[in-house]
Each structure stands twice: as structure tokens, then as C-alpha cells.
Coordinates of C-alpha atoms in Angstrom, one line a residue:
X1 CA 51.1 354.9 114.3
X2 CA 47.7 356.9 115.6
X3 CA 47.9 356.8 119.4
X4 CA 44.4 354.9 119.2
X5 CA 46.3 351.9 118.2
X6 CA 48.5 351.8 121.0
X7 CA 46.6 348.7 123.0
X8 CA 48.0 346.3 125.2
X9 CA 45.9 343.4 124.3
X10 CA 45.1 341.0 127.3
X11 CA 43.9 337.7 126.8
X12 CA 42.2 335.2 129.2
X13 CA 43.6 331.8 130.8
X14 CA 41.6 329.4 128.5
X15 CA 43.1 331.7 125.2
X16 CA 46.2 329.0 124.8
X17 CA 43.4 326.6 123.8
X18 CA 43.0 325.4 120.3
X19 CA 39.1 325.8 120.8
X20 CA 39.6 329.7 121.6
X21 CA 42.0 330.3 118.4
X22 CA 38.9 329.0 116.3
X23 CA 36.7 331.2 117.8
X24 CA 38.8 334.3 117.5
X25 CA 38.6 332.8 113.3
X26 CA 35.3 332.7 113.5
X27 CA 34.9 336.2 114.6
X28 CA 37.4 337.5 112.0
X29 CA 35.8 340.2 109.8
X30 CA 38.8 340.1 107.5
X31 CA 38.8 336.1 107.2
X32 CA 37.5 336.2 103.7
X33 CA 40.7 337.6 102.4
X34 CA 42.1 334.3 102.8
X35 CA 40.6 332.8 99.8
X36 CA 41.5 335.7 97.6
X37 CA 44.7 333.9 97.7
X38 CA 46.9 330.7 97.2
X39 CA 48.2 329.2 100.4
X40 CA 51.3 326.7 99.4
X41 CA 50.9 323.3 100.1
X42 CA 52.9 321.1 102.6
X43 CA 53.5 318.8 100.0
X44 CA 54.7 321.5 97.7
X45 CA 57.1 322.8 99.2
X46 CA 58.7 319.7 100.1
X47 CA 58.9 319.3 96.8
X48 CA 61.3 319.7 94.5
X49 CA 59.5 319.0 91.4
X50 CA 57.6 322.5 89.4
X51 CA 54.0 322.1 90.5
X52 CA 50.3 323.4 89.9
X53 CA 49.0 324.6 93.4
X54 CA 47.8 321.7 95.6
X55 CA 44.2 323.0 96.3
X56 CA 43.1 319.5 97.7
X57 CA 46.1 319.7 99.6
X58 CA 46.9 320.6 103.3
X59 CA 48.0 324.5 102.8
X60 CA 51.5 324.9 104.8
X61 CA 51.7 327.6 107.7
X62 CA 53.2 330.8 105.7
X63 CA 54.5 333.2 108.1
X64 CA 56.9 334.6 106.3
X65 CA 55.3 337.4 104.0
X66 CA 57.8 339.8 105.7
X67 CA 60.2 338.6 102.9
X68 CA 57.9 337.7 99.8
X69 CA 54.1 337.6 99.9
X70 CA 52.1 334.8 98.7
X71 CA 50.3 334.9 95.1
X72 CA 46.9 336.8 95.4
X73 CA 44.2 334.7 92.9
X74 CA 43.7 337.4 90.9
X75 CA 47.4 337.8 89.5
X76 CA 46.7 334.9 86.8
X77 CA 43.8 337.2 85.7
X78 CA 45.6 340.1 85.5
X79 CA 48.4 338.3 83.6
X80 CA 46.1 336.4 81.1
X81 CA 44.5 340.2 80.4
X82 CA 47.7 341.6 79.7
X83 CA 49.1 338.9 77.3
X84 CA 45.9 338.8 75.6
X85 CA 46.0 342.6 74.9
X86 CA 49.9 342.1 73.9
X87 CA 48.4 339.5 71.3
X88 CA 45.7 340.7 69.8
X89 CA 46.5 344.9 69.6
X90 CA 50.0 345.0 69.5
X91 CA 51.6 347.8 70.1
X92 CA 48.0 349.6 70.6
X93 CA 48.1 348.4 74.2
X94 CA 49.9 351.2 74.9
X95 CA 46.6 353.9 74.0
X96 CA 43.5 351.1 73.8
X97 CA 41.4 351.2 77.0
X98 CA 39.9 347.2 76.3
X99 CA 36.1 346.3 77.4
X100 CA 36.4 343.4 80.2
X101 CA 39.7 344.6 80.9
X102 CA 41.2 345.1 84.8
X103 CA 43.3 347.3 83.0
X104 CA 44.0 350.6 81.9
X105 CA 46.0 351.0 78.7
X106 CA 49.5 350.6 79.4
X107 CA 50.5 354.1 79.5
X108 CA 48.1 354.7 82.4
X109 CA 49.4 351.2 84.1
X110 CA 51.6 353.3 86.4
X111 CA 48.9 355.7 87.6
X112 CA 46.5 352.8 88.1
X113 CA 48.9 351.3 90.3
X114 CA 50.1 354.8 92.2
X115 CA 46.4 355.6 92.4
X116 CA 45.9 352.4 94.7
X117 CA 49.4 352.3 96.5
X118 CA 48.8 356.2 97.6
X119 CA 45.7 354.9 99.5
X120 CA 48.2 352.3 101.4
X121 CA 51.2 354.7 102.4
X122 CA 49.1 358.0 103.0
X123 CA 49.8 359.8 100.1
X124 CA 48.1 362.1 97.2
X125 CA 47.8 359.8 93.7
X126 CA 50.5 362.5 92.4
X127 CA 53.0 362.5 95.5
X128 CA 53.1 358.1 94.5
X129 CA 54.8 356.7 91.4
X130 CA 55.0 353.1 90.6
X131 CA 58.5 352.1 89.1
X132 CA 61.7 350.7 89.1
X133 CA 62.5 348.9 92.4
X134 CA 63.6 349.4 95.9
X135 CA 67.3 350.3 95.3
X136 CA 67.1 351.6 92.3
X137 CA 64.3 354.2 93.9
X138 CA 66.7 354.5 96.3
X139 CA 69.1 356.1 94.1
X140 CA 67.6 358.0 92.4
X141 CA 65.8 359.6 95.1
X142 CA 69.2 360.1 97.1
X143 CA 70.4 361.6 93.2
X144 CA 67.7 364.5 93.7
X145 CA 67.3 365.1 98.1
X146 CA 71.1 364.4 98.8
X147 CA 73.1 368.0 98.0
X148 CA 75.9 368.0 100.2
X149 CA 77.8 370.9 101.1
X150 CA 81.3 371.3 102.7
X151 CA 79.7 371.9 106.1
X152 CA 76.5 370.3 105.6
X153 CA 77.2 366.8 104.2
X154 CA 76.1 363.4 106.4
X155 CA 73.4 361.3 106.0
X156 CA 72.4 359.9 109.3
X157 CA 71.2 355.9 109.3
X158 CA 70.2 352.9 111.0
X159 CA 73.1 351.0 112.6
X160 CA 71.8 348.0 111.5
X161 CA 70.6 349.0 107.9
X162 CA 69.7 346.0 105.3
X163 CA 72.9 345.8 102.9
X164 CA 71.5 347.6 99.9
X165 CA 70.5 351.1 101.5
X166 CA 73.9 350.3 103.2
X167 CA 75.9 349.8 100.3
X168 CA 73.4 352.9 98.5
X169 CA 74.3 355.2 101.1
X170 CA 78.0 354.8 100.7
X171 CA 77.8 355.1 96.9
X172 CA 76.1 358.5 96.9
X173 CA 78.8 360.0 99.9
X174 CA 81.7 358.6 97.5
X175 CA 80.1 359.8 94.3
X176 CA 80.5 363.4 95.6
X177 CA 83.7 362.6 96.9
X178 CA 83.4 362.1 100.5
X179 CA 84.6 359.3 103.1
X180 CA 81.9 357.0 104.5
X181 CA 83.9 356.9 107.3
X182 CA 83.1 360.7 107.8
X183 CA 80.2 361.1 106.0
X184 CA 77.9 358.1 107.4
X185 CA 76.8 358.4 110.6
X186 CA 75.0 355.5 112.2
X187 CA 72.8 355.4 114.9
X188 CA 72.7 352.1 117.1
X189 CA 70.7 351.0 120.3
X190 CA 71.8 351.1 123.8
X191 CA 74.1 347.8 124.8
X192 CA 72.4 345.1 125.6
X193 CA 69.3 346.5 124.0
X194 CA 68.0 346.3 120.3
X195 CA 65.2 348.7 119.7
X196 CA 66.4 352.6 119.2
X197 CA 64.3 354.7 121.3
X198 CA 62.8 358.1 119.8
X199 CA 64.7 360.2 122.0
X200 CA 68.3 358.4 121.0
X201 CA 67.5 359.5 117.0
X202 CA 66.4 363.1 118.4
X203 CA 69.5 363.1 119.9
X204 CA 71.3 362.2 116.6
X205 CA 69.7 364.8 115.6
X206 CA 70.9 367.1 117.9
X207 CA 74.1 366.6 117.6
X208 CA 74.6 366.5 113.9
X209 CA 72.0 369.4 113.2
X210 CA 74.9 371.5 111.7
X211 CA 76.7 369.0 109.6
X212 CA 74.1 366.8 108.2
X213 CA 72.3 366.8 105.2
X214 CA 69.5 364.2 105.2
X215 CA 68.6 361.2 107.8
X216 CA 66.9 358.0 106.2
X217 CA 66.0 355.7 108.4
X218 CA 63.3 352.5 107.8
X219 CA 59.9 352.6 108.7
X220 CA 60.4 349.1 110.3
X221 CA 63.9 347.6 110.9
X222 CA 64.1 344.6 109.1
X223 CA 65.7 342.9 112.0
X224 CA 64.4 343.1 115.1
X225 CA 60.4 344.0 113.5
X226 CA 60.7 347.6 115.7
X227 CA 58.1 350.1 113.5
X228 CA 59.6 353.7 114.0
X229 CA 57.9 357.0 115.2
X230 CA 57.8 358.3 111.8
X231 CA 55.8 361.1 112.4
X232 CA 57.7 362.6 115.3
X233 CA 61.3 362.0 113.8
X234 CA 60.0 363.6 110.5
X235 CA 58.7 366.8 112.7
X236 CA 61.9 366.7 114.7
X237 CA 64.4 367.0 111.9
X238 CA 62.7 369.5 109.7
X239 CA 63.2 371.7 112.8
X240 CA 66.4 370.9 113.0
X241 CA 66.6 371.6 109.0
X242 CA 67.7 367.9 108.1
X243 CA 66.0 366.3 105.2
X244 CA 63.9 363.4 106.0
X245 CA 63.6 360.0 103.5
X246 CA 62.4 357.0 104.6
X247 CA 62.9 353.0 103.5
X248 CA 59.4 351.5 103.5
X249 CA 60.0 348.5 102.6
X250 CA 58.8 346.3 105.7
X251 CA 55.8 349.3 106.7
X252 CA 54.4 349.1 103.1
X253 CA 51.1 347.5 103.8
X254 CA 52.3 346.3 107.1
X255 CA 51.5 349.5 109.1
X256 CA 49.3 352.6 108.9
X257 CA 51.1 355.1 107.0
X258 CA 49.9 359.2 106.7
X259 CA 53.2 360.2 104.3
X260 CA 51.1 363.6 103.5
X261 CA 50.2 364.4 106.2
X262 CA 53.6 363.7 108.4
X263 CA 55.4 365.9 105.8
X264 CA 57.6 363.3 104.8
X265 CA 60.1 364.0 102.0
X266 CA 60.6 361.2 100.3
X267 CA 60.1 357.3 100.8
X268 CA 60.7 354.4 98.5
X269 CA 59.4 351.1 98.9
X270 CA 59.0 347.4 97.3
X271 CA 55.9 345.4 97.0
X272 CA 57.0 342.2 97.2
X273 CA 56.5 341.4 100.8
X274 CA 53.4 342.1 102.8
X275 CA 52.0 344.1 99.2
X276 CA 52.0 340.3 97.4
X277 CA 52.9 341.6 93.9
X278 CA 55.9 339.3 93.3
X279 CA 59.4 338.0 93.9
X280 CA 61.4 341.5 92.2
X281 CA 58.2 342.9 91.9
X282 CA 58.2 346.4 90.8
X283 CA 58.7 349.2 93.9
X284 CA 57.1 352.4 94.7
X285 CA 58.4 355.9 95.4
X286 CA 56.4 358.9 97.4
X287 CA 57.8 362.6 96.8
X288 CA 55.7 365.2 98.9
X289 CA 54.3 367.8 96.5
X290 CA 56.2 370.6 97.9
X291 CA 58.9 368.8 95.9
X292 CA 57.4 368.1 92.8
X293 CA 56.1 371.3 91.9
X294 CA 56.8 372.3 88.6
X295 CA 56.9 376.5 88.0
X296 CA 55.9 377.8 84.8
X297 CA 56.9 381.1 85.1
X298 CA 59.6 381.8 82.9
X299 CA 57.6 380.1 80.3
X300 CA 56.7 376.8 78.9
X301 CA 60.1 376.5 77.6
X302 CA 61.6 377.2 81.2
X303 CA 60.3 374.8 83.7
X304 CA 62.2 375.3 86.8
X305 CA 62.2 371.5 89.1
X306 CA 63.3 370.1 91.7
X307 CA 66.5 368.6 90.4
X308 CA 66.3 365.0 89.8
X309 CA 68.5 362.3 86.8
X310 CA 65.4 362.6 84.2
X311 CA 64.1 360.3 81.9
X312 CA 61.7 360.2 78.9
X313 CA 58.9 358.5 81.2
X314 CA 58.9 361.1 83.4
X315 CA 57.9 364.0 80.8
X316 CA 54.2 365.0 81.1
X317 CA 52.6 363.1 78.2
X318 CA 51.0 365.6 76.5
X319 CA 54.6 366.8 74.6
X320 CA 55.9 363.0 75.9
X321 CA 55.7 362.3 71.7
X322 CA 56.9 365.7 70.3
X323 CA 60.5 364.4 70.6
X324 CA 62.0 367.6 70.7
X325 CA 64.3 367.1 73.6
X326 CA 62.8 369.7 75.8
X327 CA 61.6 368.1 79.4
X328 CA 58.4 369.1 80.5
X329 CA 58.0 367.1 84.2
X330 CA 54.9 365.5 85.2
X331 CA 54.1 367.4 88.1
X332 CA 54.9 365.1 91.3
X333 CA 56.6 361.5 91.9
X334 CA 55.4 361.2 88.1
X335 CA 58.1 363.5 87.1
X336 CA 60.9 361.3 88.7
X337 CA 60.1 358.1 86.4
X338 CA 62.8 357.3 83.9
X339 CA 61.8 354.7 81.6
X340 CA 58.2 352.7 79.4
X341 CA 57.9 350.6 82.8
X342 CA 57.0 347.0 82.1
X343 CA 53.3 346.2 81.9
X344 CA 54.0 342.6 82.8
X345 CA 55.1 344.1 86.1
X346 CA 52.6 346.4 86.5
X347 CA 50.1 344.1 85.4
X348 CA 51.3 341.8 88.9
X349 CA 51.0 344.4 90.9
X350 CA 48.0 345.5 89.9
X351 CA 46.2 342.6 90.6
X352 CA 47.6 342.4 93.9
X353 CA 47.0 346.1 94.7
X354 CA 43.0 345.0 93.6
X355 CA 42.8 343.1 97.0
X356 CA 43.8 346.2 98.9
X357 CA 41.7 348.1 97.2
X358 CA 38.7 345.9 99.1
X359 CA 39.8 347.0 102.5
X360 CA 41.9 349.5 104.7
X361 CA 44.9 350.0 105.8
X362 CA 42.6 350.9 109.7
X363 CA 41.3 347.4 109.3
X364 CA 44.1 345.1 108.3
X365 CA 46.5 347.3 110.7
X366 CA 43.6 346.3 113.7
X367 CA 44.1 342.6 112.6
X368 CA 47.4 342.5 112.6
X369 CA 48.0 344.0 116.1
X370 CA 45.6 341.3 117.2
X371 CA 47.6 338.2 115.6
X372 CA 51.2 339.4 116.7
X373 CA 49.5 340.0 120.2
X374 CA 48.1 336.0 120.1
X375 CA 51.3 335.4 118.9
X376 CA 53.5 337.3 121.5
X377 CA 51.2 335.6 124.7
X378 CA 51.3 332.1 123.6
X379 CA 55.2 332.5 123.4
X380 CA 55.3 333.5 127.0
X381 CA 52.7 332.4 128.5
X382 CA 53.9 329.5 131.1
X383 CA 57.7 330.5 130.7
X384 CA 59.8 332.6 132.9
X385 CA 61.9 334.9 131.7
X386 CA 65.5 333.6 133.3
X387 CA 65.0 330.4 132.2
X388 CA 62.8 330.4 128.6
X389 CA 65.5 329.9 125.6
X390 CA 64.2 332.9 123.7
X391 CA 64.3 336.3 123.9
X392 CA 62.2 338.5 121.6
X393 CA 63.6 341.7 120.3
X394 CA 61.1 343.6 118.7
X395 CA 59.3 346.0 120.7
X396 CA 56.5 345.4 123.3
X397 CA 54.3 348.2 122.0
X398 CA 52.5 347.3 119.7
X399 CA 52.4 350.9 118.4
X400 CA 56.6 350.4 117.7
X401 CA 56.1 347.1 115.9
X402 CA 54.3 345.8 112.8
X403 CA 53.1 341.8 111.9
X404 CA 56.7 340.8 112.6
X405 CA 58.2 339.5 116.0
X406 CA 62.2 338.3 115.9
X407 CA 62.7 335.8 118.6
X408 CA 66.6 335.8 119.4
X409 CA 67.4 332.1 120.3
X410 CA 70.0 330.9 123.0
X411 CA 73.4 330.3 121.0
X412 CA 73.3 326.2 119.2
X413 CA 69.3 325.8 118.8
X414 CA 68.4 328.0 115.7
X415 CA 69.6 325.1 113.2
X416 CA 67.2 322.3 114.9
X417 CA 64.2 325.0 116.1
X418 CA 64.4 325.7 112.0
X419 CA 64.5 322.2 111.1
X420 CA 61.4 321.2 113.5
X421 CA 59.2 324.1 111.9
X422 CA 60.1 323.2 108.4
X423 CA 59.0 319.2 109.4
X424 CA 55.7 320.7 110.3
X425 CA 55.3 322.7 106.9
X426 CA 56.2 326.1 108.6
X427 CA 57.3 328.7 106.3
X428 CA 59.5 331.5 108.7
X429 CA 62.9 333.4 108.2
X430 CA 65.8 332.5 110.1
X431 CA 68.9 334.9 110.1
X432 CA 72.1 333.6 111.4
X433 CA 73.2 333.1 114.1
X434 CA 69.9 332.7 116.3
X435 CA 66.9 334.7 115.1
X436 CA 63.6 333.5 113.5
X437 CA 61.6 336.3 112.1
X438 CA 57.5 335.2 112.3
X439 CA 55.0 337.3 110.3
X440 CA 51.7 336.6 110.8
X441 CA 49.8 338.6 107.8
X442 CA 46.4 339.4 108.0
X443 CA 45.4 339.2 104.9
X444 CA 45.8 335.4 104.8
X445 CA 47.4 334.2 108.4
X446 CA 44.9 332.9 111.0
X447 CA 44.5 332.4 114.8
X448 CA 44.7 328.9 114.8
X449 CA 48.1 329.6 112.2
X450 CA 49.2 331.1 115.4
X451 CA 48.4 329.1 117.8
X452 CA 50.0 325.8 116.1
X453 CA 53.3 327.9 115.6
X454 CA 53.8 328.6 118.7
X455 CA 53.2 325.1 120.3
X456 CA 55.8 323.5 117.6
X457 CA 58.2 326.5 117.9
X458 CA 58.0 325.8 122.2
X459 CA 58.0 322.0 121.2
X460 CA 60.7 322.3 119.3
X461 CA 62.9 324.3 122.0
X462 CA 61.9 321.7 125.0
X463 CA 63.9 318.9 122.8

């Protein structure tokens, strides 16, 4: 989101080559990530038959950790650790710190894993806690920021939300007893258009300054890839005195992210897709510490909080085992955990927040630009635009977009164009009725990836 990264990357004549995608591999800095984890194999996942992972196999082309990551090597270690600490200590697991171990005792699991996931989205260790998933985060977070009033009660949203914050969104304005109809507000592109400028949500803003109580919005549309101006929208509705959350589930370690520092409210997020912990992995949450601030004042025995639905988890562990029924929060997202969270879980995302922990957010977030540039020149290069059979719909900038490009397809080709891909051992999305989302990662997606895409994918539409 930093203006530096706002580059228009120009490449020369001879980049369409094969030759030239190799070369921009072997200049990679970052192409050691690769091997930290395990590409799929054509053959296996043509396969319908449970297999180990085909390492003398040709690895498939996996563009699609926009929807679920592949398996970093270092989640079977992680795994092994924590079953072997379930076996052996029992139920001290919960307070044993293990020699030779990647991990902390379980009750320190969720801080281990909020240490490293506050380093991704811009956040304080405290402001980040490591539980529950997307939705559910969702919910609960909407339980403690969403306080309507009888003049101050709509939640402003993305036209084109996924389902779930959809459906989450409507809950919480029926739970209180309000319409949706009157209550949800959503904010759609121009016609004809797909991404939703800045000034169109300031706008929004404008209008419903006096009657709205919160905006959440993503951080990248899942659809069309476009990576909001989360900084600016966050400043602009604070002075408009509209609460500001934000679903981070596509920017999670996808785009640079300053949470802190932009003031943000809250954010919830899941790890499965470009974090690599998981299909259902276990999500993240960020509160900003002006919100979990915990005042002693009136005593030890009178905490004044930020409201929030409470649960044992959440109560600072040193009264957590007095069992006398009197909440004590942890100060921060801590506070807003409900339950013992599953060290099986914690124990995947761990391990995959351990390759993270060997890089930055700066350098991965410079790769990727690079890729989805490649990507975006070999698609057009050689076509005009009146007559290619694609369009794509996220945004040009590369400062308003993430790893993903959505390529909208004329009506009647998406079935074939998808059928053509998957022949070549091309793992992509396709959402009815024409687009195919392409997410080149670069943790573990290469030039030359990109390159043979894009000559099957134009292949494919010539037919």
C-alpha cells in the first residue's frame, strides 16, 4: 500500500520468451522458498486414489493459493512434535516447554502464533490473537464494534461481499432488530466498471455519516483481485465518526499491511490461502489497543472493557485457574478469545507461520508485484483490445491489486478454457459464468509458472 510500490513495470520485446522467464528465476532472491514446500504433482491430482507426494514427479502449475495454500514442509514436523508431546506428557503439554521442540507449551501456542502473524498484518503481538476462524471472528468482533442506535445504525459493505460476511452482516442487523433492507448499505462500482474507486466509498461515507455505525469492507475483493486503499478509507471514516473493520482474508500475507499504524479498528482474517496453514485452518483477529485496554481503576475486582461475548480463554492467565467466576481480560485481542484453542491447529499454523518468519512482508510483496506484472504483459501482449476474448477486471495499479488477476471471459468459453488448463496440470479458480481467478504466489510460483500459463490459457482461447 506504501506509494513506493506503486510501479508500472515495463518489460522488453524478447520478455515473452521462455529463455527470459528463466532468467528472471535465476535472478529470484526469494526462489529458495520454493523448496520449503510441496508442489502437487500432475499425476496426483489426476488422481483419484489417496497418495504420498510425487517428489520424482512433474510438480503441477498451482496458481490457485488465493483459495487454499499449498502444504509448507515443515507442517509434518510441527505435527509429529505436537503428537509426540500429546503422547508422552499428557495433559502437561499444556505447561511443559519440551527441549527440541518448535513449540511452546500449549497454552503459549496462541501467542507464538499472534507473535508471528502481527509481523505479517502490521500489528503489535497484543493487538493479534490467533483463534477461531474467519466467520466466527467475524462475529464476534461485529458482537463487540457493532452498537447501533436508533439514528446511528448501518453498516456500510461491499456490493459484492463473499457470502459469509454477507450472510454475517445480516445476522448481526436482525439480531438487534433491524431490516437488512434498511440497515445494509452496499456500495457497488460504476456500470460497466468493476473496481470501486476511493472517492465512490468516501462518498458512501459522506452520505451515510449521520446514520451509520461501522463500514467493513475487504482488504482485497475476492472477485475481481482489486486491494483497497485501506489506509485512506480508515482515515476518512474516523473523521466522519464511522467505525472501521476490515475482512483480511485475501490481503493476509498477500499485501503489505501497517494495521497499527493506519488506526484500524478491527480486522479478522483466515490463514488458509496465501498464509499455507491449512484447508479450515485456524483464523486471526487484530483489535487496535485503544480497544483492548483494560482500566483498573475501580479495582481489581472492577475491570471496566471494551464490551465483547467473553470466554474462559480470554481471562488473563494468571487468575485463568482461580475459577472464581470473575473475568479479568487479557489486555488486547487476547481478551477477545473464547475457548482452550486446538493445538493441532495451532500446531499447522505454526509451522507455516515459521516460513514467514524467514522473510518480509517488503520482500514477498516486491515479488509478487513482479509475477502478476509478467503475468498481466504476456496476457496482452500481441492482442488488441476489441478483439482479445478476455477482459481482466482487477485493477491496473499494481498498488490496488494483490497476487490475483480475474480474467472475465467472453460468454461460452470458461468451461473449455478450464478444461484446457486442467489437461496441462494447471491448478486455477473458475467462478461461474466466465471468470478464472490466477494467483501467482511468491512464496512458491515462478516466472517460467507464468509464462507457460499464459501461452496454454491464450492457446486454449484461439481454439
Amino acid at each position: 500500500m506504501s506509494k513506493s510500490n506503486s510501479i508500472k513495470l515495463a518489460f522488453p520485446a524478447e520478455a515473452a520468451t521462455k529463455d527470459y522467464a528463466a532468467s528472471l528465476d535465476s535472478s529470484d532472491s526469494l526462489a529458495a522458498f520454493r523448496d520449503k514446500f510441496i508442489v502437487p504433482s500432475k499425476a496426483n491430482i489426476a488422481s483419484k486414489k489417496l497418495a504420498k507426494p510425487g517428489l520424482s514427479s512433474e510438480p503441477c502449475i498451482y496458481f490457485c493459493g488465493n483459495s487454499l495454500g499449498i502444504q509448507p514442509k515443515p507442517t509434518a514436523r510441527y505435527l509429529e512434535a505436537q503428537l509426540d508431546t500429546w503422547s508422552s506428557i499428557g495433559v502437561g503439554g499444556h505447561f511443559t516447554d519440551l527441549e527440541d521442540s518448535p513449540l511452546k507449551q500449549w497454552q503459549l501456542l496462541s501467542e507464538q502464533a499472534a507473535e508471528s502473524m502481527s509481523k505479517i498484518v502490521g500489528a503489535k503481538a497484543e493487538e493479534v490473537a490467533a483463534m477461531g476462524t474467519l466467520t466466527t471472528n467475524l462475529h464476534l468482533l461485529l458482537a463487540s464494534f457493532y452498537k447501533p442506535t436508533e439514528t446511528k445504525h448501518k453498516i456500510l459493505m461491499d456490493w459484492k461481499a463473499f457470502p459469509s460476511d454477507h450472510y454475517a452482516i445480516e445476522s448481526h442487523i436482525a439480531w438487534h432488530n433491524l431490516d437488512p433492507k434498511e440497515s445494509m448499505v452496499l456500495i457497488g462500482p460504476d456500470e460497466g466498471e468493476y473496481e470501486i474507486s476511493t472517492q465512490k466509498i468516501f462518498s458512501y461515507i459522506d452520505k451515510h455519516a449521520d446514520d451509520a455505525a461501522l463500514i467493513l469492507l475487504p482488504g482485497i475483493q475476492y472477485y475481481t483481485g482489486q486491494l483497497f486503499d485501506i489506509q485512506r478509507i480508515t482515515k476518512y471514516a474516523h473523521s466522519r465518526n464511522v467505525m472501521v473493520g476490515w475482512d483480511l482474508a485475501h490481503a493476509f500475507a498477500n499485501a503489505e499491511l501497517k494495521l497499527h499504524d493506519w488506526n484500524v479498528d478491527f480486522a479478522a482474517w483466515c490463514t488458509y490461502k496465501y498464509g499455507n496453514a491449512g484447508p479450515g485452518a485456524m483464523g486471526g483477529l487484530f483489535v487496535h489497543e485503544k480497544h483492548g485496554e483494560v482500566d483498573y481503576s475501580a479495582g481489581e475486582d472492577a475491570p471496566k472493557f471494551r464490551h465483547r461475548l467473553t470466554g474462559w480463554y480470554g481471562g488473563d492467565r494468571s487468575v485463568r485457574f482461580k475459577m472464581d467466576n470473575k473475568f479479568k481480560p487479557i489486555p488486547g485481542a487476547g481478551g477477545f478469545q473464547i475457548s482452550n484453542p486446538s493445538a493441532i491447529d495451532l500446531a499447522c499454523l505454526c509451522a507455516a507461520l515459521s516460513v514467514f518468519d524467514e522473510t518480509s512482508m517488503a520482500d514477498l510483496r516486491r515479488k509478487s508485484v513482479s509475477l502478476t506484472a509478467y503475468l498481466e504483459f504476456l496476457l496482452l501482449k500481441d492482442t488488441e483490445e476489441e478483439s482479445r476474448p478476455f477482459r481482466i477486471i482487477t485493477p491496473v495499479d499494481p498498488e490496488a491489486r494483490g497476487a490475483q488477476l480475474s480474467l472475465l471471459l467472453k460468454p461460452g468459453l470458461l468451461q473449455n478454457v478450464a478444461h484446457r488448463l486442467q489437461e496441462a496440470g494447471i491448478v486455477c479458480d473458475k467462478r461461474e459464468p466466465g471468470v478464472v481467478r490466477v494467483a501467482p504466489v511468491p512464496l512458491y510460483n515462478t516466472f517460467s509458472e507464468v509464462w507457460t500459463f499464459a501461452k496454454i490459457f491464450k492457446d486454449a482461447l484461439s481454439e
